[in-house]
Short mmCIF file of C-alpha atoms in Angstrom, two decimals:
data_model
loop_
_atom_site.label_atom_id
_atom_site.label_comp_id
_atom_site.label_asym_id
_atom_site.label_seq_id
_atom_site.Cartn_x
_atom_site.Cartn_y
_atom_site.Cartn_z
CA MET A 1 22.77 -19.17 -4.90
CA THR A 2 19.36 -17.77 -6.52
CA PRO A 3 16.35 -17.03 -4.05
CA PRO A 4 13.24 -19.12 -4.91
CA THR A 5 11.09 -17.74 -7.38
CA ARG A 6 8.09 -15.92 -6.60
CA PRO A 7 5.65 -13.39 -7.79
CA GLN A 8 7.03 -9.77 -7.01
CA ASP A 9 3.26 -8.94 -6.00
CA ALA A 10 2.74 -11.50 -3.81
CA HIS A 11 2.25 -10.15 -0.25
CA PRO A 12 4.91 -7.14 -0.29
CA TYR A 13 3.97 -5.75 3.05
CA LEU A 14 5.00 -9.06 4.72
CA ARG A 15 8.08 -8.79 3.26
CA ALA A 16 8.77 -5.56 3.94
CA ALA A 17 7.84 -6.11 7.57
CA SER A 18 10.14 -9.16 7.72
CA ALA A 19 12.84 -7.11 6.06
CA GLY A 20 12.33 -4.27 8.93
CA VAL A 21 12.57 -6.83 11.77
CA ARG A 22 15.97 -8.02 10.00
CA HIS A 23 17.04 -4.79 9.68
CA HIS A 24 16.53 -4.02 13.14
CA THR A 25 18.04 -7.01 14.40
CA ARG A 26 21.40 -6.11 12.37
CA ALA A 27 21.33 -2.75 13.96
CA LEU A 28 21.14 -4.30 17.58
CA ALA A 29 24.06 -6.39 16.67
CA ARG A 30 26.06 -3.44 15.60
CA GLN A 31 25.50 -1.78 18.70
CA ASP A 32 26.33 -4.63 20.41
CA ALA A 33 29.74 -4.27 19.34
CA THR A 34 30.28 -0.81 20.82
CA SER A 35 27.62 0.32 23.16
CA PRO A 36 25.12 -1.85 23.87
CA ALA A 37 21.40 0.35 24.38
CA PRO A 38 19.32 -0.98 26.97
CA VAL A 39 15.55 -1.83 25.30
CA ASP A 40 13.54 0.84 26.27
CA ARG A 41 9.47 0.86 26.99
CA LEU A 42 9.10 2.23 23.21
CA HIS A 43 10.85 -0.36 21.72
CA LEU A 44 8.79 -2.83 23.58
CA ASP A 45 5.45 -1.13 22.53
CA VAL A 46 6.66 -1.51 18.52
CA LEU A 47 7.55 -5.29 18.92
CA HIS A 48 4.07 -5.44 20.97
CA ALA A 49 2.07 -4.02 18.24
CA HIS A 50 4.13 -6.14 15.59
CA LEU A 51 3.51 -9.30 17.30
CA THR A 52 -0.20 -8.27 17.68
CA ALA A 53 -0.53 -7.95 14.24
CA LEU A 54 0.81 -11.09 13.65
CA HIS A 55 -1.37 -12.98 16.13
CA GLN A 56 -4.26 -11.32 14.21
CA LEU A 57 -2.99 -12.49 11.08
CA LEU A 58 -2.28 -16.01 12.22
CA ASP A 59 -5.62 -15.98 13.74
CA ARG A 60 -7.46 -15.52 10.42
CA LEU A 61 -4.98 -17.95 8.53
CA ALA A 62 -5.83 -20.74 10.82
CA GLU A 63 -9.66 -19.94 10.20
CA THR A 64 -9.44 -20.03 6.46
CA THR A 65 -6.90 -22.80 6.14
CA ARG A 66 -8.80 -25.51 8.91
CA PRO A 67 -11.74 -26.29 6.91
CA PRO A 68 -10.25 -27.46 3.65
CA HIS A 69 -6.74 -28.69 5.61
CA PRO A 70 -7.34 -29.61 9.28
CA ALA A 71 -4.25 -30.85 10.11
CA ALA A 72 -2.43 -27.50 8.78
CA GLY A 73 -4.75 -25.56 10.24
CA ARG A 74 -4.23 -27.21 13.75
CA HIS A 75 -0.43 -26.06 13.29
CA LEU A 76 -1.48 -22.54 12.55
CA ALA A 77 -3.88 -22.56 15.47
CA THR A 78 -0.47 -23.63 17.73
CA ALA A 79 1.51 -20.58 16.12
CA HIS A 80 -1.55 -18.43 16.76
CA THR A 81 -0.95 -19.69 20.65
CA ARG A 82 2.45 -19.12 20.35
CA VAL A 83 2.79 -15.83 19.33
CA TRP A 84 0.26 -14.86 22.00
CA GLN A 85 2.67 -16.41 24.75
CA ALA A 86 5.09 -14.27 23.29
CA THR A 87 3.06 -11.41 23.28
CA ALA A 88 2.21 -11.89 27.01
CA GLU A 89 5.70 -11.81 27.76
CA ILE A 90 6.82 -8.72 25.75
CA HIS A 91 3.71 -6.85 27.72
CA SER A 92 5.03 -8.04 30.90
CA ALA A 93 8.65 -6.83 30.22
CA PHE A 94 7.25 -3.17 29.35
CA HIS A 95 5.75 -2.90 32.34
CA LEU A 96 8.77 -4.01 34.43
CA LEU A 97 10.91 -1.30 32.61
CA PRO A 98 11.27 2.14 34.05
CA SER A 99 9.12 4.92 32.51
CA ASN A 100 10.18 8.02 30.45
CA ALA A 101 9.09 9.66 33.65
CA ALA A 102 11.00 8.07 36.11
CA ALA A 103 13.80 8.87 33.70
CA GLU A 104 13.27 12.49 32.77
CA GLY A 105 11.35 13.74 35.97
CA ALA A 106 7.35 14.03 36.09
CA GLU A 107 7.22 17.58 34.65
CA ALA A 108 8.70 16.67 31.64
CA SER A 109 6.61 13.71 30.35
CA ALA A 110 3.71 14.65 31.82
CA CYS A 111 0.59 12.99 29.99
CA HIS A 112 -0.70 15.22 27.44
CA PRO A 113 -3.43 13.10 25.67
CA GLU A 114 -4.43 16.05 23.34
CA ARG A 115 -0.85 15.47 21.89
CA LEU A 116 -1.73 11.72 20.89
CA PRO A 117 -5.26 11.01 19.60
CA GLU A 118 -4.34 7.00 20.72
CA GLY A 119 -4.04 8.28 24.25
CA PRO A 120 -0.87 8.32 26.12
CA PRO A 121 1.52 4.91 25.05
CA VAL A 122 0.97 2.82 28.40
CA LEU A 123 -2.51 2.87 27.58
CA THR A 124 -1.98 2.13 24.17
CA ILE A 125 -0.16 -0.88 24.64
CA CYS A 126 -2.57 -2.33 27.30
CA GLN A 127 -5.84 -1.60 25.40
CA ARG A 128 -3.95 -3.46 22.40
CA HIS A 129 -2.98 -6.19 24.55
CA LEU A 130 -6.45 -6.70 26.00
CA ALA A 131 -8.22 -6.57 22.53
CA ALA A 132 -5.81 -9.67 21.39
CA GLY A 133 -6.51 -11.34 24.57
CA HIS A 134 -9.98 -11.17 24.30
CA ILE A 135 -9.72 -13.26 20.92
CA ILE A 136 -7.32 -15.80 22.63
CA ARG A 137 -9.61 -16.71 25.37
CA ARG A 138 -12.42 -17.46 22.66
CA LYS A 139 -10.29 -19.76 20.47
CA THR A 140 -8.05 -21.50 23.20
CA THR A 141 -8.18 -23.49 26.79
CA PRO A 142 -6.34 -22.16 29.73
CA THR A 143 -4.72 -25.42 29.55
CA ASP A 144 -3.29 -24.70 26.14
CA LEU A 145 -1.98 -21.14 27.51
CA ARG A 146 -0.17 -22.64 30.17
CA THR A 147 1.92 -24.73 28.53
CA HIS A 148 4.74 -22.09 28.48
CA THR A 149 6.86 -21.22 31.22
CA THR A 150 9.08 -18.02 31.71
CA ALA A 151 12.02 -17.49 33.84
CA CYS A 152 10.34 -15.87 36.27
CA ALA A 153 8.30 -19.11 36.93
CA ARG A 154 10.76 -21.63 37.45
#
């Protein structure tokens, strides 16, 4: 089976991001067979960053697609909302996991903002989430955001 033909220079970074996610998924599948490693906050922080970037991309695609192709733009706007919902769930899960401070002792993982130009990781994910939240609140209604349920809400 041959892959569909496409120009080699078309969207190389998106293809690389997709390949990275597929590689990570395969690596986790191999770990499941031997000794499953529990998810940690760093893992969810990186996944949250990936989903936030995808959220921003879908926002821009929906804006540029909607005028010439309204139906396709509506589908992209719906995808934009669903990615936000996934991002919100990842953010919630991040805060439910124990921090490294609890696992290693408070002294070993004390906050040293001078070492991290963007600040402590827990603040980074929250700042990123708040910035994405401003975008979604401008473009959707509360009713649109309530259409999903989580396992906790049942």
